[in-house]
Tab-separated table of C-alpha atoms in Angstrom:
chain	number	residue	atom	x	y	z
A	1	MET	CA	-0.380	-0.169	-0.149
A	2	TRP	CA	1.846	3.524	-0.850
A	3	ILE	CA	0.193	6.089	1.561
A	4	ALA	CA	1.249	9.527	0.167
A	5	THR	CA	2.700	13.031	1.255
A	6	LEU	CA	2.806	16.506	2.033
A	7	ARG	CA	0.910	19.602	0.575
A	8	PRO	CA	1.853	23.072	-0.021
A	9	PHE	CA	1.908	25.398	2.812
A	10	HIS	CA	0.120	27.899	4.822
A	11	SER	CA	1.047	31.271	3.395
A	12	SER	CA	2.038	32.265	7.133
A	13	TYR	CA	4.151	29.208	7.986
A	14	ALA	CA	5.447	25.735	6.782
A	15	ALA	CA	1.882	23.449	7.115
A	16	LEU	CA	2.641	19.728	6.325
A	17	VAL	CA	-1.035	18.661	4.648
A	18	LEU	CA	-0.681	15.168	4.170
A	19	LEU	CA	-2.318	13.258	0.705
A	20	VAL	CA	-3.338	9.212	2.072
A	21	VAL	CA	-2.895	7.549	-1.270
A	22	SER	CA	-3.844	4.210	-1.032
A	23	VAL	CA	-1.921	1.828	-4.040
A	24	PHE	CA	-1.695	-1.680	-4.135
A	25	THR	CA	1.348	-2.458	-6.614
A	26	GLN	CA	2.110	-5.680	-8.621
A	27	ALA	CA	3.088	-3.953	-11.874
A	28	SER	CA	6.639	-2.393	-13.293
A	29	PRO	CA	6.446	0.782	-12.888
A	30	PRO	CA	7.217	3.161	-16.540
A	31	GLY	CA	10.847	3.002	-17.773
A	32	VAL	CA	13.408	5.724	-16.968
A	33	ALA	CA	13.166	8.671	-19.439
A	34	LYS	CA	16.562	9.498	-21.379
A	35	ARG	CA	18.598	12.481	-21.742
A	36	GLN	CA	21.522	13.395	-23.223
A	37	GLN	CA	24.341	13.268	-20.534
A	38	CYS	CA	27.483	15.351	-20.334
A	39	GLN	CA	30.071	12.640	-21.191
A	40	SER	CA	32.815	13.921	-19.070
A	41	SER	CA	30.930	14.277	-15.709
A	42	LEU	CA	30.265	11.031	-16.158
A	43	ASP	CA	34.026	9.636	-16.584
A	44	VAL	CA	35.245	11.919	-13.395
A	45	ALA	CA	31.607	9.983	-11.889
A	46	VAL	CA	32.746	6.636	-13.095
A	47	SER	CA	36.092	6.558	-11.786
A	48	VAL	CA	34.538	7.628	-8.336
A	49	ALA	CA	32.649	5.022	-8.434
A	50	LYS	CA	35.264	2.201	-8.668
A	51	ARG	CA	36.702	3.796	-6.439
A	52	LEU	CA	34.146	3.480	-3.603
A	53	GLN	CA	33.089	0.356	-4.278
A	54	SER	CA	37.047	-1.297	-4.115
A	55	ASN	CA	38.219	1.084	-1.067
A	56	TYR	CA	34.783	0.396	0.602
A	57	PHE	CA	32.066	-2.326	-0.402
A	58	ASN	CA	32.380	-5.192	1.693
A	59	SER	CA	31.345	-8.186	-0.520
A	60	ILE	CA	31.026	-10.239	2.060
A	61	THR	CA	28.519	-8.506	4.158
A	62	GLY	CA	26.968	-6.785	0.912
A	63	GLU	CA	27.685	-3.444	2.841
A	64	TYR	CA	29.905	-0.423	3.189
A	65	ASN	CA	32.490	-0.693	5.672
A	66	GLY	CA	32.396	1.730	8.515
A	67	GLY	CA	28.527	2.744	6.899
A	68	ALA	CA	25.412	2.921	8.253
A	69	HIS	CA	21.612	1.484	6.380
A	70	TRP	CA	21.121	4.245	5.205
A	71	THR	CA	24.250	6.071	3.981
A	72	ASP	CA	24.663	2.338	2.016
A	73	ALA	CA	21.264	2.385	0.127
A	74	ASN	CA	22.142	6.318	-0.686
A	75	ALA	CA	25.286	4.838	-2.583
A	76	ILE	CA	23.944	2.052	-4.183
A	77	GLU	CA	20.883	3.865	-5.197
A	78	SER	CA	23.824	6.629	-7.123
A	79	ILE	CA	25.788	3.268	-8.569
A	80	HIS	CA	22.294	2.323	-9.856
A	81	ASN	CA	22.039	6.283	-11.088
A	82	LEU	CA	25.050	5.970	-12.538
A	83	MET	CA	24.777	3.201	-14.686
A	84	LEU	CA	21.434	4.646	-15.858
A	85	ALA	CA	23.193	7.562	-17.104
A	86	THR	CA	25.743	5.595	-18.894
A	87	GLY	CA	24.154	2.863	-20.262
A	88	THR	CA	27.076	0.917	-19.217
A	89	ASP	CA	27.133	-2.209	-16.464
A	90	ASP	CA	29.635	-1.864	-14.712
A	91	PHE	CA	28.780	-2.471	-11.224
A	92	SER	CA	26.138	-5.065	-12.286
A	93	SER	CA	26.000	-7.848	-9.335
A	94	LEU	CA	25.951	-4.610	-7.114
A	95	GLY	CA	21.928	-4.531	-6.752
A	96	ASP	CA	21.808	-8.295	-6.026
A	97	ASN	CA	24.995	-8.525	-3.947
A	98	SER	CA	24.378	-5.569	-1.608
A	99	TYR	CA	22.664	-5.836	1.911
A	100	LEU	CA	19.367	-4.546	-0.320
A	101	GLY	CA	19.082	-7.653	-2.696
A	102	ARG	CA	20.187	-10.428	-0.512
A	103	THR	CA	17.268	-9.182	1.962
A	104	ALA	CA	14.841	-8.939	-1.346
A	105	ASN	CA	15.723	-11.770	-3.051
A	106	LEU	CA	15.402	-14.012	0.232
A	107	GLN	CA	12.015	-12.554	0.774
A	108	ALA	CA	10.971	-13.976	-3.398
A	109	GLU	CA	12.512	-17.035	-2.889
A	110	THR	CA	11.406	-17.776	0.718
A	111	GLY	CA	8.816	-15.996	2.016
A	112	ILE	CA	10.683	-14.966	4.788
A	113	SER	CA	10.743	-11.100	5.087
A	114	LEU	CA	13.781	-9.635	7.652
A	115	TRP	CA	13.118	-5.847	6.656
A	116	ALA	CA	11.711	-4.968	9.967
A	117	SER	CA	14.423	-6.462	11.951
A	118	LEU	CA	17.457	-4.934	10.051
A	119	LEU	CA	15.327	-1.502	10.607
A	120	ASN	CA	15.145	-1.643	14.001
A	121	GLY	CA	12.193	0.898	14.004
A	122	SER	CA	14.426	3.558	12.008
A	123	TYR	CA	11.305	4.658	9.665
A	124	ASP	CA	13.672	7.596	8.354
A	125	ASP	CA	16.295	4.671	7.384
A	126	ALA	CA	13.468	2.619	5.422
A	127	SER	CA	12.138	5.439	3.269
A	128	TRP	CA	16.267	6.115	1.853
A	129	ILE	CA	15.747	1.871	1.786
A	130	ILE	CA	12.886	1.787	-0.419
A	131	LEU	CA	14.202	4.396	-2.586
A	132	ALA	CA	17.368	2.470	-3.216
A	133	LEU	CA	15.198	-0.916	-4.168
A	134	TRP	CA	13.156	1.299	-6.438
A	135	LYS	CA	16.426	2.462	-8.151
A	136	ILE	CA	18.006	-1.205	-8.755
A	137	ALA	CA	14.833	-1.824	-10.166
A	138	ASP	CA	14.604	0.691	-12.468
A	139	TYR	CA	18.056	-0.802	-13.642
A	140	LYS	CA	17.162	-4.352	-14.076
A	141	ARG	CA	13.625	-3.714	-15.978
A	142	ALA	CA	15.775	-1.950	-18.088
A	143	ARG	CA	18.050	-4.000	-18.336
A	144	GLY	CA	15.049	-6.743	-18.871
A	145	LEU	CA	16.183	-8.363	-15.747
A	146	ASP	CA	13.113	-8.974	-12.704
A	147	ASP	CA	12.925	-6.345	-10.837
A	148	SER	CA	9.841	-8.079	-9.221
A	149	ALA	CA	11.949	-9.133	-6.053
A	150	TYR	CA	12.796	-5.403	-5.140
A	151	LEU	CA	9.075	-3.994	-6.074
A	152	ALA	CA	8.153	-6.450	-3.695
A	153	SER	CA	10.143	-5.414	-1.139
A	154	ALA	CA	9.299	-2.234	-1.629
A	155	ASN	CA	6.161	-2.867	-1.077
A	156	THR	CA	7.256	-4.448	2.651
A	157	VAL	CA	9.412	-2.027	3.993
A	158	TYR	CA	6.623	0.783	2.926
A	159	GLY	CA	4.111	-0.891	5.088
A	160	ILE	CA	6.137	-0.447	7.906
A	161	VAL	CA	7.080	3.204	7.225
A	162	GLN	CA	2.936	3.797	6.807
A	163	SER	CA	2.434	2.049	10.259
A	164	ALA	CA	4.692	4.752	11.941
A	165	TRP	CA	1.995	7.382	11.320
A	166	ASP	CA	-0.122	8.826	14.042
A	167	THR	CA	-2.343	11.777	14.540
A	168	SER	CA	-2.236	11.243	17.892
A	169	VAL	CA	0.914	13.567	18.672
A	170	CYS	CA	1.190	17.210	16.635
A	171	GLY	CA	-2.209	17.235	14.351
A	172	GLY	CA	-0.307	13.807	11.575
A	173	GLY	CA	3.014	12.666	10.627
A	174	VAL	CA	5.650	9.884	11.029
A	175	TRP	CA	7.463	9.090	14.293
A	176	TRP	CA	11.368	9.350	13.480
A	177	SER	CA	11.729	5.882	14.780
A	178	ASN	CA	9.061	3.265	17.154
A	179	ALA	CA	10.176	4.750	20.354
A	180	LYS	CA	7.520	7.158	18.936
A	181	ASP	CA	9.216	10.507	20.933
A	182	TYR	CA	10.673	12.522	18.245
A	183	LYS	CA	8.742	14.036	14.715
A	184	ASN	CA	11.552	14.894	12.363
A	185	SER	CA	11.731	16.900	8.679
A	186	ILE	CA	13.367	14.705	7.497
A	187	THR	CA	11.121	11.353	8.259
A	188	ASN	CA	8.088	12.937	7.121
A	189	GLU	CA	10.060	14.840	3.808
A	190	LEU	CA	10.662	11.014	2.692
A	191	PHE	CA	7.092	10.076	3.237
A	192	LEU	CA	6.636	12.624	1.183
A	193	LEU	CA	8.861	11.600	-1.719
A	194	VAL	CA	8.509	8.101	-1.302
A	195	SER	CA	4.894	8.318	-1.631
A	196	ALA	CA	4.010	10.453	-4.590
A	197	THR	CA	6.867	8.557	-6.390
A	198	GLY	CA	4.506	5.817	-5.467
A	199	ALA	CA	1.755	7.772	-7.319
A	200	ILE	CA	3.722	8.207	-9.908
A	201	ASN	CA	5.404	4.503	-11.049
A	202	PHE	CA	1.985	2.954	-10.205
A	203	PRO	CA	-0.557	5.429	-12.259
A	204	ASP	CA	-2.418	2.365	-13.223
A	205	ASN	CA	-3.772	1.170	-9.811
A	206	ALA	CA	-6.990	2.355	-7.943
A	207	ALA	CA	-6.174	5.305	-5.206
A	208	PHE	CA	-8.088	7.423	-2.487
A	209	LEU	CA	-6.938	10.766	-1.003
A	210	THR	CA	-7.770	11.991	2.323
A	211	ASN	CA	-6.501	15.401	3.375
A	212	ALA	CA	-5.219	15.678	6.770
A	213	ASN	CA	-3.720	19.093	8.055
A	214	ASN	CA	-0.666	18.745	10.367
A	215	ASN	CA	0.157	22.922	11.204
A	216	SER	CA	4.245	21.405	11.691
A	217	GLN	CA	5.814	24.553	11.163
A	218	LEU	CA	8.846	22.908	10.449
A	219	ARG	CA	10.350	25.669	8.063
A	220	ASN	CA	11.238	28.736	9.759
A	221	SER	CA	11.010	32.135	8.446
A	222	GLN	CA	14.385	32.250	6.544
A	223	GLY	CA	12.709	29.410	3.903
A	224	LEU	CA	14.925	26.298	5.608
A	225	TYR	CA	13.653	23.637	7.755
A	226	ASN	CA	14.824	22.782	10.725
A	227	ASP	CA	15.748	19.215	11.943
A	228	GLY	CA	11.999	18.402	13.748
A	229	LEU	CA	9.479	19.390	16.205
A	230	VAL	CA	9.346	19.774	19.970
A	231	THR	CA	6.831	17.009	21.049
A	232	SER	CA	4.991	18.065	23.853
A	233	THR	CA	4.854	21.819	22.150
A	234	CYS	CA	4.475	20.569	18.261
A	235	ALA	CA	6.612	24.139	17.619
A	236	ASN	CA	9.724	23.835	15.553
A	237	ASN	CA	12.475	22.722	17.985
A	238	GLY	CA	14.919	25.106	16.036
A	239	GLN	CA	17.828	22.691	15.526
A	240	THR	CA	20.206	22.575	13.025
A	241	THR	CA	19.495	23.148	9.345
A	242	TRP	CA	20.787	20.133	7.367
A	243	ILE	CA	21.009	20.716	4.391
A	244	TYR	CA	19.604	17.208	2.920
A	245	ASN	CA	16.199	18.534	4.711
A	246	GLN	CA	16.595	20.747	1.964
A	247	GLY	CA	16.863	18.914	-0.878
A	248	VAL	CA	14.429	16.134	0.029
A	249	ILE	CA	11.337	18.592	0.686
A	250	ALA	CA	11.915	19.583	-2.885
A	251	SER	CA	12.506	16.677	-4.768
A	252	GLY	CA	9.173	15.200	-2.811
A	253	LEU	CA	7.489	18.670	-3.951
A	254	GLY	CA	8.331	18.134	-7.677
A	255	ALA	CA	7.350	14.410	-7.185
A	256	LEU	CA	4.231	15.558	-5.989
A	257	TYR	CA	3.805	18.172	-8.313
A	258	ALA	CA	4.247	15.772	-11.095
A	259	VAL	CA	1.001	13.797	-9.721
A	260	THR	CA	-0.941	16.513	-9.782
A	261	LYS	CA	0.017	19.800	-11.793
A	262	ASP	CA	-0.403	22.273	-9.202
A	263	SER	CA	2.370	24.240	-9.813
A	264	SER	CA	2.121	26.024	-6.786
A	265	LEU	CA	4.345	22.876	-5.319
A	266	LEU	CA	7.346	24.276	-7.468
A	267	ASP	CA	7.266	27.682	-5.856
A	268	GLU	CA	7.681	26.178	-1.971
A	269	ALA	CA	10.306	24.105	-3.137
A	270	GLU	CA	11.618	26.790	-4.312
A	271	ILE	CA	11.679	29.163	-1.440
A	272	THR	CA	13.002	26.238	0.354
A	273	LEU	CA	16.029	25.536	-2.937
A	274	ASP	CA	17.198	29.349	-2.723
A	275	ALA	CA	17.235	30.008	0.839
A	276	ALA	CA	19.890	26.874	1.134
A	277	ILE	CA	21.788	28.072	-1.736
A	278	SER	CA	21.720	31.480	-0.080
A	279	LEU	CA	22.582	30.456	3.539
A	280	LEU	CA	24.417	26.679	3.394
A	281	THR	CA	26.963	27.726	0.903
A	282	ASP	CA	30.370	29.346	1.117
A	283	ASN	CA	31.647	30.546	-2.599
A	284	ASN	CA	28.540	29.345	-4.063
A	285	ILE	CA	29.459	24.916	-2.013
A	286	LEU	CA	27.547	23.623	0.370
A	287	ARG	CA	28.504	23.686	3.687
A	288	GLU	CA	27.162	21.450	6.497
A	289	SER	CA	27.191	23.968	9.800
A	290	CYS	CA	29.871	20.495	11.221
A	291	ASP	CA	32.449	20.845	7.936
A	292	ASP	CA	35.559	22.717	8.567
A	293	ALA	CA	38.529	22.690	5.576
A	294	ALA	CA	41.126	23.382	8.580
A	295	SER	CA	42.649	20.903	10.730
A	296	GLY	CA	41.969	20.273	13.604
A	297	GLY	CA	38.476	21.956	13.335
A	298	ALA	CA	35.078	20.782	13.397
A	299	THR	CA	34.508	17.802	11.762
A	300	CYS	CA	31.210	16.015	10.688
A	301	ASN	CA	30.099	12.810	11.660
A	302	ASN	CA	29.519	9.620	9.513
A	303	ASP	CA	26.041	9.762	8.830
A	304	GLN	CA	26.274	14.130	8.706
A	305	GLN	CA	29.431	13.716	6.086
A	306	ALA	CA	26.340	12.173	3.624
A	307	PHE	CA	24.151	14.856	4.081
A	308	LYS	CA	25.091	16.751	1.035
A	309	VAL	CA	23.462	14.510	-0.748
A	310	THR	CA	21.658	16.623	-3.356
A	311	HIS	CA	18.182	15.965	-4.289
A	312	LEU	CA	18.257	18.942	-6.560
A	313	GLN	CA	18.276	16.261	-9.562
A	314	TYR	CA	15.127	14.601	-8.956
A	315	TYR	CA	13.199	17.640	-8.660
A	316	LEU	CA	14.376	18.951	-11.857
A	317	ASP	CA	13.518	15.381	-13.242
A	318	ARG	CA	9.943	15.946	-11.999
A	319	VAL	CA	9.694	19.356	-13.344
A	320	ASN	CA	10.854	19.008	-16.818
A	321	ASP	CA	11.678	22.475	-17.134
A	322	PRO	CA	14.256	23.798	-19.126
A	323	ALA	CA	13.629	27.551	-17.185
A	324	ARG	CA	14.050	25.955	-13.870
A	325	THR	CA	16.729	23.614	-14.841
A	326	ALA	CA	18.641	26.485	-16.521
A	327	LYS	CA	18.334	28.019	-12.894
A	328	TYR	CA	20.237	25.758	-11.136
A	329	SER	CA	22.180	24.626	-13.743
A	330	ASN	CA	25.805	26.901	-12.958
A	331	PHE	CA	24.792	26.041	-8.755
A	332	LEU	CA	25.073	21.833	-9.856
A	333	HIS	CA	28.169	22.739	-11.991
A	334	ALA	CA	29.989	24.336	-9.078
A	335	GLN	CA	29.230	21.128	-6.498
A	336	ALA	CA	30.994	18.991	-9.028
A	337	SER	CA	33.806	21.430	-9.040
A	338	GLY	CA	34.400	22.157	-5.141
A	339	VAL	CA	34.790	17.656	-5.109
A	340	LEU	CA	36.971	17.302	-7.673
A	341	HIS	CA	38.772	20.589	-6.739
A	342	PHE	CA	38.810	21.066	-2.723
A	343	GLY	CA	37.158	17.666	-1.463
A	344	THR	CA	38.814	14.830	-4.027
A	345	ASP	CA	42.031	13.247	-2.955
A	346	SER	CA	45.029	11.499	-4.747
A	347	SER	CA	43.569	8.583	-4.264
A	348	ASN	CA	40.215	9.410	-5.842
A	349	ASP	CA	38.616	9.191	-2.187
A	350	ILE	CA	36.115	12.239	-1.906
A	351	GLY	CA	35.706	13.429	1.625
A	352	SER	CA	33.480	15.669	3.825
A	353	VAL	CA	34.260	19.167	2.920
A	354	TRP	CA	33.889	20.709	-0.228
A	355	TYR	CA	34.037	24.026	-0.042
A	356	ALA	CA	37.879	25.198	0.093
A	357	GLU	CA	40.832	22.707	0.698
A	358	PHE	CA	40.658	19.289	2.435
A	359	SER	CA	43.123	19.420	4.860
A	360	GLY	CA	40.411	19.427	7.117
A	361	ASN	CA	38.177	16.719	5.273
A	362	LEU	CA	37.851	13.350	6.628
A	363	PHE	CA	37.141	10.511	4.146
A	364	SER	CA	34.592	7.507	4.187
A	365	ALA	CA	31.883	5.747	1.996
A	366	SER	CA	29.249	8.584	2.829
A	367	SER	CA	31.358	11.303	1.773
A	368	SER	CA	32.736	9.103	-1.062
A	369	SER	CA	29.020	8.418	-2.249
A	370	SER	CA	27.466	12.251	-1.309
A	371	GLY	CA	30.217	13.396	-4.051
A	372	LEU	CA	28.974	11.040	-6.368
A	373	ALA	CA	25.659	11.775	-6.349
A	374	ALA	CA	27.199	16.013	-6.905
A	375	HIS	CA	29.223	14.105	-9.740
A	376	ILE	CA	25.907	12.586	-11.383
A	377	ALA	CA	23.723	15.275	-10.953
A	378	ASN	CA	26.262	17.657	-13.231
A	379	ALA	CA	26.405	15.312	-15.287
A	380	LYS	CA	22.650	15.799	-16.485
A	381	TYR	CA	22.219	19.135	-15.382
A	382	GLY	CA	24.873	21.200	-15.510
A	383	PRO	CA	26.302	22.860	-18.594
A	384	CYS	CA	28.657	20.598	-19.434
A	385	THR	CA	31.333	22.881	-19.348
A	386	SER	CA	34.984	22.675	-17.543
A	387	LEU	CA	35.533	21.653	-14.318
C-alpha cells in the first residue's frame, strides 16, 4: 500500500498537508526517461564509483565499511543512477550482492522477510531503503531483467513506514523511530517523496485521497527546514538546518507536482532551494554547519558526511522545465567542481568538505557517495563545461 504525502504550506508558516493515497502494486513502473548526459562528468563519476566500490564495499556483508544502512542505500542508489546514465553495466552485480538485494531476494524466494529486524524501528532509514530498492528495480527493468523482488520488498518496507503514521501528536506525521518520541523533518519529507513517487510509478492502480492537516511549522522564517518538532508543544525545535532536509523536501514536492500538476508546489520547493543556496553555502558550494576545512577544526560524523547528497537532480527530473533547469545548472556545476578540486584526494576518495582545500576533510564511503551524487547530477543538468 502506498500512502502519500505532504501538500503545500500555509502562507504564514510551514503546514504539512498529507494526501493519503492507497495503491496496491504488482505491475512495474514506467521506464526511466533518457536525457543527454555530459560525458566528461560521467567519466569522473565512473572513476569515483570504481574507487568507492574497491575501497569501501565489503562483498562478504554486502555493506560499505564504516557505513550505515541508510548511507549504504544512498551509495547503492547513486551507483545505479550512474549505470542508468551511462548505459553501461560496470557495477551490474551490486544490487543482488548488496544487503538490500540479499534481503529482497530472500523474501522473494522463501517468503521470509527480515526487513523489520534490519530496520530496527528506524523509519527514516526505511524510506532511504525504498528509494534504493526502486532504483535497483529501474536498472533491472532497463536491462530487461526481473525487478519483482525489489518492488515487492519496497512494498513491504513501505508498509513498515506506514505503520508509523500517527495523528495523536502534532496533528499527524510519521514518527522518526518506534520509540515514538520525535517527529522530524527528514522522516516526513521522505514519506512525502516515496509516496508521491509511488503514485507516479503505479498510475493505473485504484487510489483514494484523504487530507489531514498538520501545522508543524517545520520550515522557518528563512525558508529552511529545521530538524524537527518539540513533541510537547509541536513547535519548531530550531535545531540544525541540515542540507539534506532542504533537498529532500524539494524532490518530494517535485514528485507531488508530477502527480497533481499544481505549480504552487514548485514555488514552495524553490523557496527552500534558494534559501539553501543563499544560506548553506560558502562561495556557492554547500557547507554543513559541522564542516571545517581547517585541520583540527569541527568535523561531521559519519551520517552528517552524507547529508550534502542533493535531491536537486530528482527535483529537476520531475519538473522537466528548461527554465528551472537553467536556474540551477551553474549551482550543480559548482558542487561538482568543489568536489573535484577541494574534496577529492590523490586516491580518488571524496571527503566531507567541498568548499575549500581538504586539510580538514574526513574520508568515508558516506562522503564519497555524496560526492558521486554531485557528479551525476552535474552530468545531467550542469552546463557540461570544464570542472
